[in-house]
PDB file of C-alpha atoms in Angstrom:
ATOM      1  CA  UNK A 718      18.210   3.294 -14.220  1.00 40.00           C
ATOM      2  CA  UNK A 719      16.742   0.070 -12.787  1.00 42.00           C
ATOM      3  CA  UNK A 720      13.171  -0.066 -11.492  1.00 47.00           C
ATOM      4  CA  UNK A 721      14.169  -1.516  -8.139  1.00 47.00           C
ATOM      5  CA  UNK A 722      16.938   1.028  -7.700  1.00 41.00           C
ATOM      6  CA  UNK A 723      14.556   3.869  -8.547  1.00 50.00           C
ATOM      7  CA  UNK A 724      12.090   2.664  -5.943  1.00 52.00           C
ATOM      8  CA  UNK A 725      14.684   1.830  -3.327  1.00 49.00           C
ATOM      9  CA  UNK A 726      16.633   4.993  -4.060  1.00 46.00           C
ATOM     10  CA  UNK A 727      13.632   7.193  -3.381  1.00 51.00           C
ATOM     11  CA  UNK A 728      12.879   5.380  -0.141  1.00 49.00           C
ATOM     12  CA  UNK A 729      16.500   5.320   0.977  1.00 42.00           C
ATOM     13  CA  UNK A 730      16.821   9.033   0.407  1.00 41.00           C
ATOM     14  CA  UNK A 731      13.795   9.602   2.611  1.00 42.00           C
ATOM     15  CA  UNK A 732      15.334   7.470   5.358  1.00 36.00           C
ATOM     16  CA  UNK A 733      18.596   9.355   5.072  1.00 31.00           C
ATOM     17  CA  UNK A 734      16.751  12.652   5.370  1.00 34.00           C
ATOM     18  CA  UNK A 735      15.399  11.442   8.717  1.00 32.00           C
ATOM     19  CA  UNK A 736      18.790  10.012   9.831  1.00 30.00           C
ATOM     20  CA  UNK A 737      16.057   8.025   9.319  1.00 29.00           C
ATOM     21  CA  UNK A 738      -6.021   1.445  18.162  1.00 28.00           C
ATOM     22  CA  UNK A 739      -9.082   1.563  17.545  1.00 30.00           C
ATOM     23  CA  UNK A 740     -11.208  -0.246  14.981  1.00 31.00           C
ATOM     24  CA  UNK A 741     -12.623   1.323  11.816  1.00 34.00           C
ATOM     25  CA  UNK A 742     -16.042   0.226  13.042  1.00 36.00           C
ATOM     26  CA  UNK A 743     -15.839   2.975  15.659  1.00 33.00           C
ATOM     27  CA  UNK A 744     -16.010   5.599  12.904  1.00 36.00           C
ATOM     28  CA  UNK A 745     -19.464   6.701  11.812  1.00 33.00           C
ATOM     29  CA  UNK A 746     -19.051   6.266   8.043  1.00 39.00           C
ATOM     30  CA  UNK A 747     -17.368   2.887   8.363  1.00 38.00           C
ATOM     31  CA  UNK A 748     -19.908   1.594  10.865  1.00 39.00           C
ATOM     32  CA  UNK A 749     -22.548   1.699   8.166  1.00 39.00           C
ATOM     33  CA  UNK A 750     -20.542  -0.738   6.052  1.00 43.00           C
ATOM     34  CA  UNK A 751     -20.081  -3.386   8.747  1.00 43.00           C
ATOM     35  CA  UNK A 752     -22.542  -6.069   9.889  1.00 41.00           C
ATOM     36  CA  UNK A 753     -24.141  -5.499  13.309  1.00 41.00           C
ATOM     37  CA  UNK A 754     -22.280  -8.450  14.846  1.00 50.00           C
ATOM     38  CA  UNK A 755     -18.983  -8.069  13.001  1.00 55.00           C
ATOM     39  CA  UNK A 756     -16.099  -9.984  14.574  1.00 64.00           C
ATOM     40  CA  UNK A 757     -13.016  -8.292  15.915  1.00 85.00           C
ATOM     41  CA  UNK A 758     -10.333  -7.276  13.383  1.00 95.00           C
ATOM     42  CA  UNK A 759      -7.551  -9.671  12.442  1.00 98.00           C
ATOM     43  CA  UNK A 760      -4.560  -8.497  14.490  1.00 98.00           C
ATOM     44  CA  UNK A 761      -1.233  -8.604  12.647  1.00 99.00           C
ATOM     45  CA  UNK A 762       2.202  -7.548  13.861  1.00 98.00           C
ATOM     46  CA  UNK A 763       5.149  -7.327  11.485  1.00 98.00           C
ATOM     47  CA  UNK A 764       8.744  -6.568  12.411  1.00 97.00           C
ATOM     48  CA  UNK A 765      12.277  -7.904  12.049  1.00 96.00           C
ATOM     49  CA  UNK A 766      11.329 -11.082  13.927  1.00 96.00           C
ATOM     50  CA  UNK A 767       8.616 -11.984  11.418  1.00 97.00           C
ATOM     51  CA  UNK A 768       4.826 -11.857  11.187  1.00 98.00           C
ATOM     52  CA  UNK A 769       2.400 -12.720  13.966  1.00 98.00           C
ATOM     53  CA  UNK A 770      -1.207 -13.405  12.966  1.00 98.00           C
ATOM     54  CA  UNK A 771      -3.908 -16.040  13.476  1.00 98.00           C
ATOM     55  CA  UNK A 772      -4.184 -19.097  11.235  1.00 97.00           C
ATOM     56  CA  UNK A 773      -7.864 -18.600  10.370  1.00 97.00           C
ATOM     57  CA  UNK A 774     -10.336 -15.736   9.976  1.00 96.00           C
ATOM     58  CA  UNK A 775     -13.611 -15.000   8.217  1.00 94.00           C
ATOM     59  CA  UNK A 776     -13.424 -14.019   4.558  1.00 93.00           C
ATOM     60  CA  UNK A 777     -15.644 -11.560   2.739  1.00 93.00           C
ATOM     61  CA  UNK A 778     -15.509  -8.061   4.193  1.00 94.00           C
ATOM     62  CA  UNK A 779     -12.546  -8.403   6.550  1.00 96.00           C
ATOM     63  CA  UNK A 780     -10.816  -5.873   8.794  1.00 97.00           C
ATOM     64  CA  UNK A 781      -7.111  -6.023   9.665  1.00 98.00           C
ATOM     65  CA  UNK A 782      -5.325  -4.131  12.425  1.00 99.00           C
ATOM     66  CA  UNK A 783      -1.582  -3.853  11.729  1.00 99.00           C
ATOM     67  CA  UNK A 784       1.228  -2.631  13.965  1.00 98.00           C
ATOM     68  CA  UNK A 785       5.020  -2.833  14.229  1.00 99.00           C
ATOM     69  CA  UNK A 786       7.820  -2.119  16.689  1.00 98.00           C
ATOM     70  CA  UNK A 787      10.303  -1.429  13.877  1.00 98.00           C
ATOM     71  CA  UNK A 788      11.441   2.180  14.337  1.00 96.00           C
ATOM     72  CA  UNK A 789      12.041   2.507  10.581  1.00 95.00           C
ATOM     73  CA  UNK A 790       8.524   1.345   9.726  1.00 97.00           C
ATOM     74  CA  UNK A 791       7.340  -1.835   8.049  1.00 98.00           C
ATOM     75  CA  UNK A 792       5.164  -2.722   5.057  1.00 98.00           C
ATOM     76  CA  UNK A 793       2.722  -5.634   5.036  1.00 99.00           C
ATOM     77  CA  UNK A 794       1.252  -6.772   1.699  1.00 99.00           C
ATOM     78  CA  UNK A 795      -1.784  -9.048   1.313  1.00 99.00           C
ATOM     79  CA  UNK A 796      -1.903 -11.415  -1.679  1.00 99.00           C
ATOM     80  CA  UNK A 797      -4.740 -13.854  -2.362  1.00 98.00           C
ATOM     81  CA  UNK A 798      -3.528 -16.335  -5.045  1.00 98.00           C
ATOM     82  CA  UNK A 799      -6.148 -17.384  -7.554  1.00 97.00           C
ATOM     83  CA  UNK A 800      -7.321 -20.961  -7.163  1.00 94.00           C
ATOM     84  CA  UNK A 801      -4.692 -23.395  -8.430  1.00 96.00           C
ATOM     85  CA  UNK A 802      -1.853 -20.844  -8.465  1.00 98.00           C
ATOM     86  CA  UNK A 803       1.067 -21.846  -6.186  1.00 98.00           C
ATOM     87  CA  UNK A 804       2.366 -19.227  -3.776  1.00 98.00           C
ATOM     88  CA  UNK A 805       5.847 -19.857  -5.155  1.00 98.00           C
ATOM     89  CA  UNK A 806       4.661 -18.658  -8.574  1.00 98.00           C
ATOM     90  CA  UNK A 807       3.196 -15.505  -7.049  1.00 99.00           C
ATOM     91  CA  UNK A 808       6.411 -14.730  -5.168  1.00 99.00           C
ATOM     92  CA  UNK A 809       8.574 -15.455  -8.222  1.00 98.00           C
ATOM     93  CA  UNK A 810       6.612 -12.967 -10.317  1.00 98.00           C
ATOM     94  CA  UNK A 811       6.616 -10.431  -7.503  1.00 98.00           C
ATOM     95  CA  UNK A 812      10.412 -10.788  -7.432  1.00 98.00           C
ATOM     96  CA  UNK A 813      10.433  -9.945 -11.142  1.00 98.00           C
ATOM     97  CA  UNK A 814       8.241  -6.924 -10.426  1.00 98.00           C
ATOM     98  CA  UNK A 815      10.959  -5.488  -8.147  1.00 96.00           C
ATOM     99  CA  UNK A 816      13.705  -6.441 -10.606  1.00 94.00           C
ATOM    100  CA  UNK A 817      16.627  -4.187 -11.543  1.00 87.00           C
ATOM    101  CA  UNK A 818      15.538  -4.396 -15.200  1.00 94.00           C
ATOM    102  CA  UNK A 819      12.443  -2.385 -16.233  1.00 95.00           C
ATOM    103  CA  UNK A 820      11.369  -4.886 -18.913  1.00 97.00           C
ATOM    104  CA  UNK A 821      11.504  -7.727 -16.382  1.00 98.00           C
ATOM    105  CA  UNK A 822       9.696  -5.569 -13.836  1.00 98.00           C
ATOM    106  CA  UNK A 823       6.858  -4.880 -16.296  1.00 98.00           C
ATOM    107  CA  UNK A 824       6.617  -8.581 -17.091  1.00 98.00           C
ATOM    108  CA  UNK A 825       6.471  -9.508 -13.409  1.00 98.00           C
ATOM    109  CA  UNK A 826       3.802  -7.006 -12.405  1.00 98.00           C
ATOM    110  CA  UNK A 827       1.661  -7.982 -15.405  1.00 98.00           C
ATOM    111  CA  UNK A 828       1.894 -11.673 -14.488  1.00 98.00           C
ATOM    112  CA  UNK A 829       1.119 -10.940 -10.845  1.00 98.00           C
ATOM    113  CA  UNK A 830      -2.062  -9.090 -11.776  1.00 96.00           C
ATOM    114  CA  UNK A 831      -3.383 -12.206 -13.524  1.00 96.00           C
ATOM    115  CA  UNK A 832      -2.544 -14.789 -10.849  1.00 98.00           C
ATOM    116  CA  UNK A 833      -3.398 -13.150  -7.513  1.00 98.00           C
ATOM    117  CA  UNK A 834      -5.602 -10.488  -5.967  1.00 98.00           C
ATOM    118  CA  UNK A 835      -3.586  -7.742  -4.301  1.00 98.00           C
ATOM    119  CA  UNK A 836      -5.780  -6.947  -1.308  1.00 98.00           C
ATOM    120  CA  UNK A 837      -3.913  -3.934  -0.007  1.00 98.00           C
ATOM    121  CA  UNK A 838      -1.794  -3.996   3.092  1.00 98.00           C
ATOM    122  CA  UNK A 839      -0.378  -1.469   5.508  1.00 98.00           C
ATOM    123  CA  UNK A 840       2.692   0.734   5.815  1.00 99.00           C
ATOM    124  CA  UNK A 841       3.025   1.314   9.551  1.00 99.00           C
ATOM    125  CA  UNK A 842       5.352   2.726  12.190  1.00 98.00           C
ATOM    126  CA  UNK A 843       5.304   2.238  15.982  1.00 98.00           C
ATOM    127  CA  UNK A 844       3.652   5.655  16.282  1.00 98.00           C
ATOM    128  CA  UNK A 845       1.065   5.109  13.526  1.00 98.00           C
ATOM    129  CA  UNK A 846      -0.628   1.688  13.432  1.00 99.00           C
ATOM    130  CA  UNK A 847      -3.294   1.174  10.788  1.00 99.00           C
ATOM    131  CA  UNK A 848      -6.656  -0.514  10.406  1.00 98.00           C
ATOM    132  CA  UNK A 849      -8.036  -1.386   6.991  1.00 98.00           C
ATOM    133  CA  UNK A 850     -11.089  -3.188   5.654  1.00 97.00           C
ATOM    134  CA  UNK A 851     -11.412  -4.913   2.284  1.00 97.00           C
ATOM    135  CA  UNK A 852     -13.345  -7.714   0.604  1.00 95.00           C
ATOM    136  CA  UNK A 853     -11.374 -10.950   0.144  1.00 95.00           C
ATOM    137  CA  UNK A 854     -12.646 -14.267  -1.190  1.00 93.00           C
ATOM    138  CA  UNK A 855     -12.304 -17.303   1.107  1.00 94.00           C
ATOM    139  CA  UNK A 856      -9.135 -19.350   0.670  1.00 95.00           C
ATOM    140  CA  UNK A 857      -5.389 -18.808   1.102  1.00 97.00           C
ATOM    141  CA  UNK A 858      -4.235 -15.321   1.926  1.00 98.00           C
ATOM    142  CA  UNK A 859      -0.504 -14.595   2.074  1.00 99.00           C
ATOM    143  CA  UNK A 860       0.574 -11.965   4.595  1.00 99.00           C
ATOM    144  CA  UNK A 861       3.926 -10.831   3.194  1.00 99.00           C
ATOM    145  CA  UNK A 862       6.590  -8.718   4.889  1.00 99.00           C
ATOM    146  CA  UNK A 863       7.201  -6.525   1.856  1.00 99.00           C
ATOM    147  CA  UNK A 864       9.953  -4.567   3.588  1.00 98.00           C
ATOM    148  CA  UNK A 865      11.951  -7.793   3.951  1.00 98.00           C
ATOM    149  CA  UNK A 866      10.968  -8.876   0.432  1.00 98.00           C
ATOM    150  CA  UNK A 867      12.489  -5.759  -1.138  1.00 97.00           C
ATOM    151  CA  UNK A 868      15.780  -6.599   0.569  1.00 97.00           C
ATOM    152  CA  UNK A 869      15.742 -10.329  -0.267  1.00 97.00           C
ATOM    153  CA  UNK A 870      13.090 -11.408  -2.815  1.00 97.00           C
ATOM    154  CA  UNK A 871      14.533 -14.940  -2.962  1.00 96.00           C
ATOM    155  CA  UNK A 872      13.527 -15.618   0.648  1.00 97.00           C
ATOM    156  CA  UNK A 873      10.049 -14.188   1.269  1.00 98.00           C
ATOM    157  CA  UNK A 874       8.957 -13.773   4.873  1.00 98.00           C
ATOM    158  CA  UNK A 875       5.240 -14.548   4.976  1.00 99.00           C
ATOM    159  CA  UNK A 876       2.420 -16.206   6.854  1.00 98.00           C
ATOM    160  CA  UNK A 877      -0.631 -17.945   5.378  1.00 98.00           C
ATOM    161  CA  UNK A 878      -4.007 -16.924   6.768  1.00 98.00           C
ATOM    162  CA  UNK A 879      -6.899 -19.190   5.775  1.00 97.00           C
ATOM    163  CA  UNK A 880     -10.125 -17.288   5.200  1.00 96.00           C
ATOM    164  CA  UNK A 881     -13.208 -19.373   5.924  1.00 93.00           C
ATOM    165  CA  UNK A 882     -16.758 -18.587   4.830  1.00 84.00           C
ATOM    166  CA  UNK A 883     -17.543 -14.950   4.286  1.00 75.00           C
ATOM    167  CA  UNK A 884     -19.314 -11.868   5.590  1.00 76.00           C
ATOM    168  CA  UNK A 885     -21.709  -9.797   3.515  1.00 77.00           C
ATOM    169  CA  UNK A 886     -21.358  -6.069   3.047  1.00 77.00           C
ATOM    170  CA  UNK A 887     -19.394  -3.719   0.845  1.00 79.00           C
ATOM    171  CA  UNK A 888     -17.825  -0.286   0.903  1.00 86.00           C
ATOM    172  CA  UNK A 889     -19.884   1.393  -1.806  1.00 77.00           C
ATOM    173  CA  UNK A 890     -21.965   3.482   0.595  1.00 80.00           C
ATOM    174  CA  UNK A 891     -18.942   5.168   2.188  1.00 89.00           C
ATOM    175  CA  UNK A 892     -19.405   8.946   1.936  1.00 88.00           C
ATOM    176  CA  UNK A 893     -16.190  10.265   3.491  1.00 94.00           C
ATOM    177  CA  UNK A 894     -12.733  10.914   2.042  1.00 97.00           C
ATOM    178  CA  UNK A 895     -12.057   8.983  -1.170  1.00 97.00           C
ATOM    179  CA  UNK A 896      -8.844   8.509  -3.148  1.00 98.00           C
ATOM    180  CA  UNK A 897      -9.355   6.921  -6.574  1.00 98.00           C
ATOM    181  CA  UNK A 898      -6.494   5.740  -8.762  1.00 98.00           C
ATOM    182  CA  UNK A 899      -7.262   6.391 -12.437  1.00 98.00           C
ATOM    183  CA  UNK A 900      -5.721   6.237 -15.863  1.00 97.00           C
ATOM    184  CA  UNK A 901      -5.596   9.647 -17.569  1.00 97.00           C
ATOM    185  CA  UNK A 902      -4.152  10.883 -20.885  1.00 96.00           C
ATOM    186  CA  UNK A 903      -1.111  12.023 -18.863  1.00 96.00           C
ATOM    187  CA  UNK A 904      -0.714   8.640 -17.148  1.00 96.00           C
ATOM    188  CA  UNK A 905      -1.944   7.134 -13.864  1.00 97.00           C
ATOM    189  CA  UNK A 906      -3.023   9.696 -11.282  1.00 98.00           C
ATOM    190  CA  UNK A 907      -4.653  10.100  -7.854  1.00 99.00           C
ATOM    191  CA  UNK A 908      -8.156  11.605  -7.835  1.00 98.00           C
ATOM    192  CA  UNK A 909      -8.817  12.941  -4.317  1.00 98.00           C
ATOM    193  CA  UNK A 910     -12.205  13.838  -2.828  1.00 96.00           C
ATOM    194  CA  UNK A 911     -12.860  15.403   0.588  1.00 96.00           C
ATOM    195  CA  UNK A 912      -9.553  14.388   2.185  1.00 97.00           C
ATOM    196  CA  UNK A 913      -8.762  17.150   4.673  1.00 97.00           C
ATOM    197  CA  UNK A 914      -8.129  15.702   8.135  1.00 97.00           C
ATOM    198  CA  UNK A 915      -5.294  13.532   9.428  1.00 97.00           C
ATOM    199  CA  UNK A 916      -6.448  10.200  10.761  1.00 88.00           C
ATOM    200  CA  UNK A 917      -9.899  10.218   9.151  1.00 96.00           C
ATOM    201  CA  UNK A 918     -10.965   7.066   7.264  1.00 97.00           C
ATOM    202  CA  UNK A 919      -9.989   7.046   3.584  1.00 98.00           C
ATOM    203  CA  UNK A 920     -11.623   4.846   0.964  1.00 98.00           C
ATOM    204  CA  UNK A 921      -8.978   3.904  -1.610  1.00 98.00           C
ATOM    205  CA  UNK A 922     -10.486   2.591  -4.868  1.00 97.00           C
ATOM    206  CA  UNK A 923      -8.467   1.333  -7.822  1.00 98.00           C
ATOM    207  CA  UNK A 924     -10.422   2.325 -10.933  1.00 98.00           C
ATOM    208  CA  UNK A 925      -7.422   1.721 -13.205  1.00 98.00           C
ATOM    209  CA  UNK A 926      -6.522  -1.428 -15.147  1.00 96.00           C
ATOM    210  CA  UNK A 927      -3.259  -2.151 -13.311  1.00 97.00           C
ATOM    211  CA  UNK A 928      -2.011  -2.480  -9.741  1.00 98.00           C
ATOM    212  CA  UNK A 929      -1.705   0.667  -7.640  1.00 99.00           C
ATOM    213  CA  UNK A 930      -0.890   1.584  -4.053  1.00 99.00           C
ATOM    214  CA  UNK A 931      -1.408   4.719  -1.991  1.00 99.00           C
ATOM    215  CA  UNK A 932       1.604   5.572   0.106  1.00 99.00           C
ATOM    216  CA  UNK A 933       1.216   8.581   2.360  1.00 98.00           C
ATOM    217  CA  UNK A 934       4.550  10.217   3.135  1.00 98.00           C
ATOM    218  CA  UNK A 935       5.210  13.451   5.035  1.00 98.00           C
ATOM    219  CA  UNK A 936       7.021  16.200   3.150  1.00 98.00           C
ATOM    220  CA  UNK A 937       8.565  19.526   4.113  1.00 96.00           C
ATOM    221  CA  UNK A 938       6.214  22.512   4.504  1.00 95.00           C
ATOM    222  CA  UNK A 939       5.565  24.241   1.195  1.00 96.00           C
ATOM    223  CA  UNK A 940       6.623  21.256  -0.920  1.00 98.00           C
ATOM    224  CA  UNK A 941       4.833  21.174  -4.282  1.00 98.00           C
ATOM    225  CA  UNK A 942       4.108  18.412  -6.770  1.00 98.00           C
ATOM    226  CA  UNK A 943       6.540  20.077  -9.170  1.00 98.00           C
ATOM    227  CA  UNK A 944       9.297  19.717  -6.564  1.00 98.00           C
ATOM    228  CA  UNK A 945       8.357  16.064  -5.986  1.00 98.00           C
ATOM    229  CA  UNK A 946       8.598  15.402  -9.726  1.00 98.00           C
ATOM    230  CA  UNK A 947      11.902  17.248  -9.964  1.00 98.00           C
ATOM    231  CA  UNK A 948      13.259  15.061  -7.175  1.00 97.00           C
ATOM    232  CA  UNK A 949      12.202  11.850  -8.931  1.00 97.00           C
ATOM    233  CA  UNK A 950      13.733  13.139 -12.160  1.00 97.00           C
ATOM    234  CA  UNK A 951      17.016  13.667 -10.315  1.00 97.00           C
ATOM    235  CA  UNK A 952      16.819  10.168  -8.790  1.00 96.00           C
ATOM    236  CA  UNK A 953      16.308   8.712 -12.273  1.00 94.00           C
ATOM    237  CA  UNK A 954      19.349  10.652 -13.478  1.00 94.00           C
ATOM    238  CA  UNK A 955      21.439   9.266 -10.608  1.00 94.00           C
ATOM    239  CA  UNK A 956      21.808  12.559  -8.742  1.00 92.00           C
ATOM    240  CA  UNK A 957      18.930  12.779  -6.233  1.00 91.00           C
ATOM    241  CA  UNK A 958      20.192  15.474  -3.888  1.00 92.00           C
ATOM    242  CA  UNK A 959      18.147  16.307  -0.776  1.00 92.00           C
ATOM    243  CA  UNK A 960      14.851  14.433  -0.475  1.00 94.00           C
ATOM    244  CA  UNK A 961      11.623  16.349   0.182  1.00 96.00           C
ATOM    245  CA  UNK A 962      10.395  13.617   2.544  1.00 98.00           C
ATOM    246  CA  UNK A 963      10.528  14.188   6.288  1.00 97.00           C
ATOM    247  CA  UNK A 964       9.375  10.818   7.628  1.00 96.00           C
ATOM    248  CA  UNK A 965       8.654   7.197   6.743  1.00 96.00           C
ATOM    249  CA  UNK A 966       5.835   6.235   4.401  1.00 97.00           C
ATOM    250  CA  UNK A 967       2.428   5.161   5.685  1.00 98.00           C
ATOM    251  CA  UNK A 968      -0.690   4.154   3.782  1.00 98.00           C
ATOM    252  CA  UNK A 969      -1.956   1.196   1.762  1.00 98.00           C
ATOM    253  CA  UNK A 970      -0.048  -1.388  -0.289  1.00 98.00           C
ATOM    254  CA  UNK A 971      -0.881  -2.763  -3.728  1.00 98.00           C
ATOM    255  CA  UNK A 972      -4.566  -3.005  -4.663  1.00 98.00           C
ATOM    256  CA  UNK A 973      -5.875  -4.915  -7.686  1.00 98.00           C
ATOM    257  CA  UNK A 974      -8.020  -3.215 -10.360  1.00 98.00           C
ATOM    258  CA  UNK A 975     -11.630  -2.820  -9.285  1.00 96.00           C
ATOM    259  CA  UNK A 976     -10.885  -3.372  -5.599  1.00 96.00           C
ATOM    260  CA  UNK A 977     -11.408  -0.974  -2.683  1.00 97.00           C
ATOM    261  CA  UNK A 978      -9.796  -0.645   0.742  1.00 98.00           C
ATOM    262  CA  UNK A 979     -11.019   1.456   3.665  1.00 98.00           C
ATOM    263  CA  UNK A 980      -7.998   2.771   5.585  1.00 98.00           C
ATOM    264  CA  UNK A 981      -7.527   4.489   8.903  1.00 98.00           C
ATOM    265  CA  UNK A 982      -4.027   5.558   9.958  1.00 98.00           C
ATOM    266  CA  UNK A 983      -4.284   5.972  13.726  1.00 98.00           C
ATOM    267  CA  UNK A 984      -2.552   8.923  15.403  1.00 98.00           C
ATOM    268  CA  UNK A 985      -1.455  10.319  12.026  1.00 98.00           C
ATOM    269  CA  UNK A 986       0.003  13.779  12.744  1.00 97.00           C
ATOM    270  CA  UNK A 987      -1.414  16.787  10.868  1.00 98.00           C
ATOM    271  CA  UNK A 988       0.841  18.224   8.206  1.00 98.00           C
ATOM    272  CA  UNK A 989       1.784  18.177   4.544  1.00 98.00           C
ATOM    273  CA  UNK A 990       1.876  14.778   2.812  1.00 99.00           C
ATOM    274  CA  UNK A 991       2.480  13.318  -0.628  1.00 99.00           C
ATOM    275  CA  UNK A 992       0.363  10.489  -2.003  1.00 99.00           C
ATOM    276  CA  UNK A 993       2.709   8.169  -3.911  1.00 99.00           C
ATOM    277  CA  UNK A 994       2.536   4.981  -5.975  1.00 99.00           C
ATOM    278  CA  UNK A 995       5.849   3.185  -6.531  1.00 98.00           C
ATOM    279  CA  UNK A 996       4.383   0.124  -8.271  1.00 98.00           C
ATOM    280  CA  UNK A 997       6.076  -0.335 -11.661  1.00 98.00           C
ATOM    281  CA  UNK A 998       4.108   0.421 -14.795  1.00 98.00           C
ATOM    282  CA  UNK A 999       2.997  -2.770 -16.535  1.00 96.00           C
ATOM    283  CA  UNK A1000       4.248  -1.486 -19.897  1.00 96.00           C
ATOM    284  CA  UNK A1001       7.597   0.203 -19.261  1.00 96.00           C
ATOM    285  CA  UNK A1002       8.465  -0.999 -15.743  1.00 97.00           C
ATOM    286  CA  UNK A1003       9.037   2.518 -14.368  1.00 97.00           C
ATOM    287  CA  UNK A1004       7.540   3.233 -10.909  1.00 97.00           C
ATOM    288  CA  UNK A1005       4.316   5.182 -11.311  1.00 98.00           C
ATOM    289  CA  UNK A1006       5.518   7.967  -9.000  1.00 98.00           C
ATOM    290  CA  UNK A1007       8.291   8.744 -11.491  1.00 98.00           C
ATOM    291  CA  UNK A1008       5.618   9.028 -14.193  1.00 98.00           C
ATOM    292  CA  UNK A1009       3.771  11.711 -12.240  1.00 98.00           C
ATOM    293  CA  UNK A1010       1.586   9.628  -9.912  1.00 99.00           C
ATOM    294  CA  UNK A1011       1.948  11.760  -6.793  1.00 99.00           C
ATOM    295  CA  UNK A1012      -0.242  14.358  -5.150  1.00 99.00           C
ATOM    296  CA  UNK A1013       0.663  16.767  -2.362  1.00 99.00           C
ATOM    297  CA  UNK A1014      -2.017  17.693   0.170  1.00 98.00           C
ATOM    298  CA  UNK A1015      -2.353  19.357   3.560  1.00 98.00           C
ATOM    299  CA  UNK A1016      -4.068  17.483   6.404  1.00 98.00           C
ATOM    300  CA  UNK A1017      -5.289  19.388   9.451  1.00 97.00           C
TER     301      UNK A1017
END
């Protein structure tokens, strides 16, 4: 079955099952990672009317505050093209990455990894806006409406934010909840440390050699990882049946290898959630979640 259809099928099933602000700096752990006179976050809104954001901001360690009025939720993806790489090239390869053909999808995601830094992003709903902090080199940063892109890759909806100068600081001293994406003998997996409370800051670090994301999607009480895998197996076979998901996805978009993002999902309700990565594998083009990259956890 096609990569794009696998990914879209899983999301669509979740939507069908539904009938479907604070600043990180206010949190103790995150405050230690920010300069004393850090500027306000970059405010970004994304919805069916497009993207609203400033034209310029400081580079380096930068904080974004993302919100939407789209009742179905919206995904914003940040892409920083390498110097000399046209945005059109980045979008063309991203279109291949969401292709209906796994081999093309693998080719596209591999090319994208070499020509742009994926700096995370945000999956938000009107009820749950998000704030995230990451290090980005000065230059062009594309703010992409990834929800719209999945529907029409030929006509990307985006806004360019120019990052000027840079702020010092990093996220290495963060001592709270950490989710690390790793390669294992069984395939890519989530390694979770001290993640227990809804709405607490989460440091997401990509320790793997390919792109990963960390979607956070609510699931029915008692849902297990085995049931999540069984569902994806049914989707791949063309007979998904009832989805275990009970709400739209939240979390962080694609992150390049070696990069970290500090996330806070504001007003995230307590409950049972699945961590998911739908980015296609750079070898076989199958979404990582279908290869076992999911982890169910309970947040109080």
